[in-house]
């Protein structure tokens, strides 16, 4: 795999968590190589995304301030409304026609801030995949974000092949059965969805679950992945003591259902934001479980961060034409690569029009 995956621009990407975007401090994020600034309007609290560079001397607007719903550049005072139009220039009444910064479609949904970098005319909020558990009653979520100095395609590969849990995350979420159990893969090319499932009938209970649920002994473990290209990854994780038979609707009266969510957002070439979330509908009133899952999963994420940083560095020094070997466990990742390549190709002509 080349160590730089092209960007599919005409797509929705998670730029931030809802709690990160406010008015006290402006939020700067680089998405698909575009520097953006985020804030909320004063009355409605609607999120706004503008290009994060003043047209005058390229000063970052994210390091500036708000006057009502307008951003005032912290360097020379150029002022922009929420559409990106410049409404004040210091020292003169005439505002140059080119005094405007780009604005971007933004949608707040399921406690996530989604942004569209491509052709605004193609931005359809109805196409954003859902993760309702992130802000639904009865669910508790811990979350964080780690920037990784690696190509976003490497993170997609990592998350679609969970056999690495056995080796990279042993002592946390990995057990021998994860690597030993075959997967099933389903691909919906048209919808851009990859599903990878691994069902373990008799498995060791990893510390991540043993310490949080109190389960003693061996478990039945279900890992059902849904990857909605290019950004949203859902891992429907269920565990139950061996011998517990799930109900017809999939619920487990003596089991535990956890939703692991990732947003995979390219920042720039060779850089990706790794948004991670762990949601549960059990022990929701127990703060010790919450803090354990937060700390344990952060450790797991940092193991991925270190591994992918190293892998990116290694791939950057590989000789031209090196051969990559893929096996059955890579079926989901290879399908995701095909879908991402198609999304890039489909977005190429609109991208040229925008530029």
CSV table of C-alpha atoms in Angstrom, one decimal:
chain,number,residue,atom,x,y,z
A,1,UNK,CA,0.0,0.0,0.0
A,2,UNK,CA,1.3,3.5,-0.8
A,3,UNK,CA,1.8,5.5,2.3
A,4,UNK,CA,-0.3,8.4,1.1
A,5,UNK,CA,-4.0,7.7,0.4
A,6,UNK,CA,-5.7,10.4,-1.7
A,7,UNK,CA,-8.5,12.4,-0.2
A,8,UNK,CA,-12.1,12.0,-1.1
A,9,UNK,CA,-13.2,15.6,-0.8
A,10,UNK,CA,-16.9,15.4,-1.5
A,11,UNK,CA,-17.6,13.6,1.7
A,12,UNK,CA,-18.6,14.4,5.3
A,13,UNK,CA,-15.8,14.2,7.9
A,14,UNK,CA,-15.9,14.6,11.7
A,15,UNK,CA,-14.0,17.7,12.6
A,16,UNK,CA,-14.7,17.9,16.3
A,17,UNK,CA,-16.8,16.8,19.2
A,18,UNK,CA,-19.7,19.0,20.1
A,19,UNK,CA,-18.2,20.0,23.4
A,20,UNK,CA,-15.0,21.3,21.6
A,21,UNK,CA,-16.9,24.0,19.6
A,22,UNK,CA,-18.0,27.0,21.6
A,23,UNK,CA,-17.5,30.8,21.9
A,24,UNK,CA,-14.9,31.3,24.6
A,25,UNK,CA,-12.1,29.9,22.4
A,26,UNK,CA,-12.1,29.4,18.7
A,27,UNK,CA,-11.2,25.9,17.5
A,28,UNK,CA,-8.7,25.4,14.7
A,29,UNK,CA,-8.5,22.1,12.9
A,30,UNK,CA,-6.9,21.1,9.6
A,31,UNK,CA,-9.2,18.8,7.5
A,32,UNK,CA,-8.0,17.3,4.2
A,33,UNK,CA,-5.2,19.9,4.2
A,34,UNK,CA,-7.6,22.8,4.7
A,35,UNK,CA,-7.1,24.9,7.8
A,36,UNK,CA,-10.5,25.6,9.4
A,37,UNK,CA,-11.8,27.6,12.3
A,38,UNK,CA,-15.0,26.6,14.2
A,39,UNK,CA,-17.3,28.6,16.6
A,40,UNK,CA,-20.9,28.8,17.5
A,41,UNK,CA,-23.4,31.6,16.8
A,42,UNK,CA,-24.4,33.7,19.8
A,43,UNK,CA,-28.1,33.1,19.9
A,44,UNK,CA,-28.8,29.8,18.2
A,45,UNK,CA,-25.5,28.1,19.1
A,46,UNK,CA,-25.2,26.9,15.5
A,47,UNK,CA,-21.7,25.7,14.6
A,48,UNK,CA,-19.9,27.7,11.9
A,49,UNK,CA,-16.8,26.6,9.9
A,50,UNK,CA,-14.6,29.1,8.0
A,51,UNK,CA,-11.2,29.0,6.3
A,52,UNK,CA,-8.7,29.7,9.1
A,53,UNK,CA,-6.6,32.3,7.4
A,54,UNK,CA,-7.3,36.1,7.1
A,55,UNK,CA,-7.1,37.2,3.5
A,56,UNK,CA,-4.8,40.1,4.5
A,57,UNK,CA,-1.7,38.6,5.9
A,58,UNK,CA,-2.8,35.0,6.5
A,59,UNK,CA,-3.1,35.3,10.2
A,60,UNK,CA,-5.0,32.3,11.8
A,61,UNK,CA,-8.5,33.3,12.6
A,62,UNK,CA,-8.6,30.6,15.2
A,63,UNK,CA,-6.1,32.7,17.2
A,64,UNK,CA,-8.4,35.7,17.0
A,65,UNK,CA,-11.7,36.6,18.7
A,66,UNK,CA,-15.5,37.1,18.2
A,67,UNK,CA,-17.6,40.2,18.1
A,68,UNK,CA,-21.1,38.8,18.2
A,69,UNK,CA,-21.2,36.3,15.3
A,70,UNK,CA,-18.3,37.9,13.5
A,71,UNK,CA,-14.6,36.9,13.7
A,72,UNK,CA,-12.2,39.8,14.2
A,73,UNK,CA,-8.7,39.0,13.0
A,74,UNK,CA,-6.3,39.3,15.9
A,75,UNK,CA,-3.6,40.9,13.7
A,76,UNK,CA,-5.2,43.9,11.8
A,77,UNK,CA,-8.9,43.7,12.6
A,78,UNK,CA,-10.3,42.4,9.3
A,79,UNK,CA,-13.8,41.2,10.3
A,80,UNK,CA,-15.8,38.3,8.8
A,81,UNK,CA,-19.4,37.3,9.2
A,82,UNK,CA,-20.5,33.7,9.4
A,83,UNK,CA,-20.7,33.3,5.6
A,84,UNK,CA,-17.0,34.3,5.3
A,85,UNK,CA,-17.7,37.7,3.8
A,86,UNK,CA,-15.4,40.5,5.1
A,87,UNK,CA,-17.6,43.3,6.6
A,88,UNK,CA,-14.9,45.6,8.0
A,89,UNK,CA,-11.4,46.6,6.8
A,90,UNK,CA,-9.3,48.9,8.9
A,91,UNK,CA,-8.5,52.4,7.6
A,92,UNK,CA,-10.9,52.5,4.7
A,93,UNK,CA,-14.6,52.2,3.9
A,94,UNK,CA,-14.3,50.3,0.7
A,95,UNK,CA,-14.1,46.5,1.2
A,96,UNK,CA,-12.1,44.8,-1.6
A,97,UNK,CA,-14.3,42.4,-3.6
A,98,UNK,CA,-11.8,39.5,-2.9
A,99,UNK,CA,-12.0,40.1,0.9
A,100,UNK,CA,-13.8,36.8,1.7
A,101,UNK,CA,-12.8,33.5,3.3
A,102,UNK,CA,-14.5,30.2,2.3
A,103,UNK,CA,-17.3,28.9,4.5
A,104,UNK,CA,-18.1,25.2,4.8
A,105,UNK,CA,-21.3,23.2,5.3
A,106,UNK,CA,-21.5,22.0,8.9
A,107,UNK,CA,-23.8,19.5,10.6
A,108,UNK,CA,-24.0,18.8,14.3
A,109,UNK,CA,-25.3,15.2,14.9
A,110,UNK,CA,-24.9,12.6,17.5
A,111,UNK,CA,-22.5,14.9,19.5
A,112,UNK,CA,-20.2,15.1,16.5
A,113,UNK,CA,-19.4,18.2,14.3
A,114,UNK,CA,-19.3,17.1,10.7
A,115,UNK,CA,-17.9,19.3,7.9
A,116,UNK,CA,-17.9,19.1,4.1
A,117,UNK,CA,-14.7,20.1,2.4
A,118,UNK,CA,-15.8,19.6,-1.3
A,119,UNK,CA,-18.4,21.3,-3.5
A,120,UNK,CA,-21.0,22.8,-1.2
A,121,UNK,CA,-23.8,22.2,-3.7
A,122,UNK,CA,-23.3,18.4,-3.2
A,123,UNK,CA,-23.4,18.5,0.6
A,124,UNK,CA,-26.4,16.4,1.7
A,125,UNK,CA,-26.8,16.0,5.5
A,126,UNK,CA,-29.0,13.0,5.0
A,127,UNK,CA,-26.0,11.0,3.8
A,128,UNK,CA,-24.2,11.4,7.2
A,129,UNK,CA,-24.0,8.0,8.9
A,130,UNK,CA,-25.6,7.8,12.4
A,131,UNK,CA,-24.0,6.9,15.7
A,132,UNK,CA,-27.1,7.5,17.9
A,133,UNK,CA,-25.6,5.8,21.0
A,134,UNK,CA,-23.2,8.8,21.4
A,135,UNK,CA,-25.9,11.0,22.9
A,136,UNK,CA,-28.9,8.7,23.5
A,137,UNK,CA,-30.4,8.3,27.0
A,138,UNK,CA,-29.3,5.2,28.8
A,139,UNK,CA,-25.8,5.4,27.3
A,140,UNK,CA,-22.6,6.6,28.8
A,141,UNK,CA,-19.6,7.5,26.5
A,142,UNK,CA,-16.0,8.2,27.2
A,143,UNK,CA,-14.1,9.8,24.3
A,144,UNK,CA,-10.9,11.4,23.2
A,145,UNK,CA,-8.9,12.3,20.1
A,146,UNK,CA,-5.3,11.6,19.2
A,147,UNK,CA,-3.5,13.0,16.2
A,148,UNK,CA,-1.4,10.4,14.4
A,149,UNK,CA,1.6,11.2,12.0
A,150,UNK,CA,0.4,8.5,9.6
A,151,UNK,CA,-1.7,8.1,6.5
A,152,UNK,CA,-5.4,7.8,7.3
A,153,UNK,CA,-5.5,4.6,5.1
A,154,UNK,CA,-3.2,2.9,7.7
A,155,UNK,CA,-5.7,3.7,10.4
A,156,UNK,CA,-8.6,2.2,8.3
A,157,UNK,CA,-6.5,-0.9,7.8
A,158,UNK,CA,-5.7,-1.1,11.5
A,159,UNK,CA,-9.4,-0.9,12.6
A,160,UNK,CA,-10.7,-3.3,10.0
A,161,UNK,CA,-8.3,-6.1,11.0
A,162,UNK,CA,-8.7,-6.7,14.7
A,163,UNK,CA,-6.4,-9.7,14.8
A,164,UNK,CA,-3.7,-7.2,15.8
A,165,UNK,CA,-5.5,-7.0,19.2
A,166,UNK,CA,-3.8,-10.3,20.2
A,167,UNK,CA,-0.3,-9.0,19.6
A,168,UNK,CA,-0.4,-5.2,20.0
A,169,UNK,CA,-3.0,-5.0,22.7
A,170,UNK,CA,-2.4,-8.1,24.8
A,171,UNK,CA,-3.2,-7.5,28.4
A,172,UNK,CA,-5.9,-4.9,27.5
A,173,UNK,CA,-8.4,-6.0,24.8
A,174,UNK,CA,-6.4,-8.8,23.0
A,175,UNK,CA,-6.6,-12.5,23.6
A,176,UNK,CA,-5.4,-15.4,21.5
A,177,UNK,CA,-8.9,-16.2,20.2
A,178,UNK,CA,-9.1,-12.8,18.3
A,179,UNK,CA,-6.3,-13.8,16.0
A,180,UNK,CA,-7.3,-17.5,15.8
A,181,UNK,CA,-10.9,-16.9,14.8
A,182,UNK,CA,-11.8,-16.6,11.1
A,183,UNK,CA,-13.7,-13.5,9.9
A,184,UNK,CA,-16.7,-13.0,7.7
A,185,UNK,CA,-16.7,-10.0,5.4
A,186,UNK,CA,-19.6,-8.3,3.6
A,187,UNK,CA,-19.1,-5.4,1.2
A,188,UNK,CA,-21.8,-3.0,0.0
A,189,UNK,CA,-19.8,-1.2,-2.7
A,190,UNK,CA,-22.6,1.1,-3.7
A,191,UNK,CA,-23.3,2.3,-0.1
A,192,UNK,CA,-19.6,2.4,0.7
A,193,UNK,CA,-20.0,0.1,3.7
A,194,UNK,CA,-17.7,-2.7,4.8
A,195,UNK,CA,-18.8,-5.2,7.5
A,196,UNK,CA,-16.4,-7.5,9.2
A,197,UNK,CA,-17.5,-10.0,11.8
A,198,UNK,CA,-15.7,-12.3,14.2
A,199,UNK,CA,-17.7,-14.5,16.6
A,200,UNK,CA,-15.8,-16.3,19.3
A,201,UNK,CA,-17.8,-19.0,21.1
A,202,UNK,CA,-15.3,-19.8,23.9
A,203,UNK,CA,-12.7,-17.1,24.5
A,204,UNK,CA,-10.6,-15.7,27.3
A,205,UNK,CA,-12.1,-12.5,28.9
A,206,UNK,CA,-9.6,-9.7,28.3
A,207,UNK,CA,-8.9,-7.3,31.3
A,208,UNK,CA,-10.7,-4.5,29.5
A,209,UNK,CA,-14.0,-6.4,30.0
A,210,UNK,CA,-13.1,-8.6,33.0
A,211,UNK,CA,-12.3,-5.6,35.2
A,212,UNK,CA,-15.2,-3.5,34.0
A,213,UNK,CA,-18.0,-6.1,34.0
A,214,UNK,CA,-16.8,-8.4,36.8
A,215,UNK,CA,-17.2,-11.5,34.5
A,216,UNK,CA,-15.2,-14.4,35.8
A,217,UNK,CA,-14.1,-17.2,33.4
A,218,UNK,CA,-14.5,-17.6,29.7
A,219,UNK,CA,-16.8,-15.7,27.4
A,220,UNK,CA,-18.6,-15.7,24.2
A,221,UNK,CA,-17.5,-12.6,22.3
A,222,UNK,CA,-19.0,-10.9,19.2
A,223,UNK,CA,-17.1,-8.3,17.2
A,224,UNK,CA,-19.3,-6.8,14.4
A,225,UNK,CA,-17.7,-4.0,12.5
A,226,UNK,CA,-19.5,-1.5,10.2
A,227,UNK,CA,-17.2,0.9,8.4
A,228,UNK,CA,-19.0,3.7,6.6
A,229,UNK,CA,-16.3,5.1,4.2
A,230,UNK,CA,-14.5,7.4,4.5
A,231,UNK,CA,-14.9,8.5,8.1
A,232,UNK,CA,-17.2,6.5,10.5
A,233,UNK,CA,-16.2,3.2,12.1
A,234,UNK,CA,-18.6,1.3,14.4
A,235,UNK,CA,-17.6,-1.8,16.3
A,236,UNK,CA,-20.7,-3.5,17.9
A,237,UNK,CA,-19.0,-5.4,20.7
A,238,UNK,CA,-21.0,-7.9,22.8
A,239,UNK,CA,-19.7,-10.3,25.5
A,240,UNK,CA,-21.5,-12.8,27.7
A,241,UNK,CA,-20.4,-15.7,29.9
A,242,UNK,CA,-20.0,-18.9,28.0
A,243,UNK,CA,-23.3,-20.7,27.8
A,244,UNK,CA,-25.5,-17.6,27.8
A,245,UNK,CA,-27.8,-17.7,24.7
A,246,UNK,CA,-28.8,-14.3,23.3
A,247,UNK,CA,-32.4,-13.4,22.8
A,248,UNK,CA,-34.0,-13.5,19.4
A,249,UNK,CA,-33.6,-9.7,19.1
A,250,UNK,CA,-29.9,-10.0,19.8
A,251,UNK,CA,-30.0,-8.8,23.4
A,252,UNK,CA,-28.2,-10.6,26.1
A,253,UNK,CA,-29.9,-10.6,29.5
A,254,UNK,CA,-26.6,-11.6,31.2
A,255,UNK,CA,-24.4,-10.0,28.6
A,256,UNK,CA,-22.8,-6.7,28.0
A,257,UNK,CA,-23.2,-4.5,24.9
A,258,UNK,CA,-20.5,-1.9,24.1
A,259,UNK,CA,-20.3,0.4,21.1
A,260,UNK,CA,-16.8,1.3,20.0
A,261,UNK,CA,-16.8,4.3,17.6
A,262,UNK,CA,-14.0,5.8,15.7
A,263,UNK,CA,-14.0,8.8,13.4
A,264,UNK,CA,-11.1,8.6,10.9
A,265,UNK,CA,-10.4,12.1,9.6
A,266,UNK,CA,-7.5,12.9,7.4
A,267,UNK,CA,-5.8,16.1,8.5
A,268,UNK,CA,-3.1,16.4,5.8
A,269,UNK,CA,-0.9,14.1,3.8
A,270,UNK,CA,0.5,11.6,6.3
A,271,UNK,CA,-1.6,12.9,9.2
A,272,UNK,CA,-4.9,11.8,10.6
A,273,UNK,CA,-7.2,12.6,13.6
A,274,UNK,CA,-8.1,9.5,15.5
A,275,UNK,CA,-11.4,10.3,17.3
A,276,UNK,CA,-12.2,7.4,19.7
A,277,UNK,CA,-15.3,6.7,21.7
A,278,UNK,CA,-16.5,3.9,24.0
A,279,UNK,CA,-20.2,3.8,24.8
A,280,UNK,CA,-22.0,1.4,27.2
A,281,UNK,CA,-25.5,0.8,28.4
A,282,UNK,CA,-24.5,-1.1,31.5
A,283,UNK,CA,-23.1,0.1,34.8
A,284,UNK,CA,-24.0,3.6,33.7
A,285,UNK,CA,-24.1,5.0,37.2
A,286,UNK,CA,-20.7,3.7,38.1
A,287,UNK,CA,-18.0,6.4,37.8
A,288,UNK,CA,-15.2,3.9,38.5
A,289,UNK,CA,-16.2,1.8,35.5
A,290,UNK,CA,-16.3,5.0,33.4
A,291,UNK,CA,-12.8,6.1,34.4
A,292,UNK,CA,-11.4,2.6,34.0
A,293,UNK,CA,-12.7,2.3,30.4
A,294,UNK,CA,-11.4,5.9,29.7
A,295,UNK,CA,-7.9,5.1,30.9
A,296,UNK,CA,-7.7,1.6,29.5
A,297,UNK,CA,-9.0,2.5,26.0
A,298,UNK,CA,-6.7,5.6,25.9
A,299,UNK,CA,-3.8,3.2,26.5
A,300,UNK,CA,-5.0,1.0,23.7
A,301,UNK,CA,-5.3,4.0,21.3
A,302,UNK,CA,-1.8,5.1,22.2
A,303,UNK,CA,-0.5,1.7,21.3
A,304,UNK,CA,-2.1,2.1,17.9
A,305,UNK,CA,-0.7,5.6,17.6
A,306,UNK,CA,2.9,4.4,18.3
A,307,UNK,CA,2.5,1.5,15.9
A,308,UNK,CA,1.1,3.6,13.1
A,309,UNK,CA,3.7,6.3,13.5
A,310,UNK,CA,6.4,3.7,13.3
A,311,UNK,CA,4.7,2.0,10.3
A,312,UNK,CA,4.4,5.4,8.4
A,313,UNK,CA,8.1,6.0,9.0
A,314,UNK,CA,9.0,2.6,7.8
A,315,UNK,CA,6.9,2.8,4.7
A,316,UNK,CA,8.5,6.1,3.9
A,317,UNK,CA,11.9,4.5,3.7
A,318,UNK,CA,10.8,1.4,1.7
A,319,UNK,CA,12.4,0.9,-1.8
A,320,UNK,CA,10.2,1.7,-4.7
A,321,UNK,CA,8.1,-1.3,-5.9
A,322,UNK,CA,8.1,-3.2,-2.6
A,323,UNK,CA,5.6,-6.0,-2.5
A,324,UNK,CA,2.9,-6.1,0.2
A,325,UNK,CA,1.4,-9.5,1.2
A,326,UNK,CA,-2.3,-9.7,2.0
A,327,UNK,CA,-4.2,-12.7,3.5
A,328,UNK,CA,-7.8,-13.5,4.5
A,329,UNK,CA,-7.8,-11.2,7.5
A,330,UNK,CA,-7.2,-8.3,5.1
A,331,UNK,CA,-10.4,-8.8,3.1
A,332,UNK,CA,-12.2,-5.9,4.8
A,333,UNK,CA,-9.3,-3.5,4.6
A,334,UNK,CA,-8.8,-4.3,0.9
A,335,UNK,CA,-12.5,-3.6,0.3
A,336,UNK,CA,-12.2,-0.3,2.1
A,337,UNK,CA,-9.2,0.7,-0.1
A,338,UNK,CA,-11.3,0.0,-3.2
A,339,UNK,CA,-14.2,2.1,-1.9
A,340,UNK,CA,-11.9,5.0,-0.9
A,341,UNK,CA,-10.3,4.9,-4.3
A,342,UNK,CA,-13.7,5.1,-6.0
A,343,UNK,CA,-14.8,8.0,-3.8
A,344,UNK,CA,-11.6,9.9,-4.7
A,345,UNK,CA,-12.3,9.3,-8.4
A,346,UNK,CA,-15.9,10.3,-8.2
A,347,UNK,CA,-15.0,13.5,-6.4
A,348,UNK,CA,-12.2,14.5,-8.7
A,349,UNK,CA,-14.3,16.5,-11.2
A,350,UNK,CA,-16.3,18.5,-8.6
A,351,UNK,CA,-13.1,19.1,-6.8
A,352,UNK,CA,-11.6,20.7,-9.9
A,353,UNK,CA,-14.6,22.8,-10.3
A,354,UNK,CA,-14.4,24.2,-6.7
A,355,UNK,CA,-10.8,25.0,-7.0
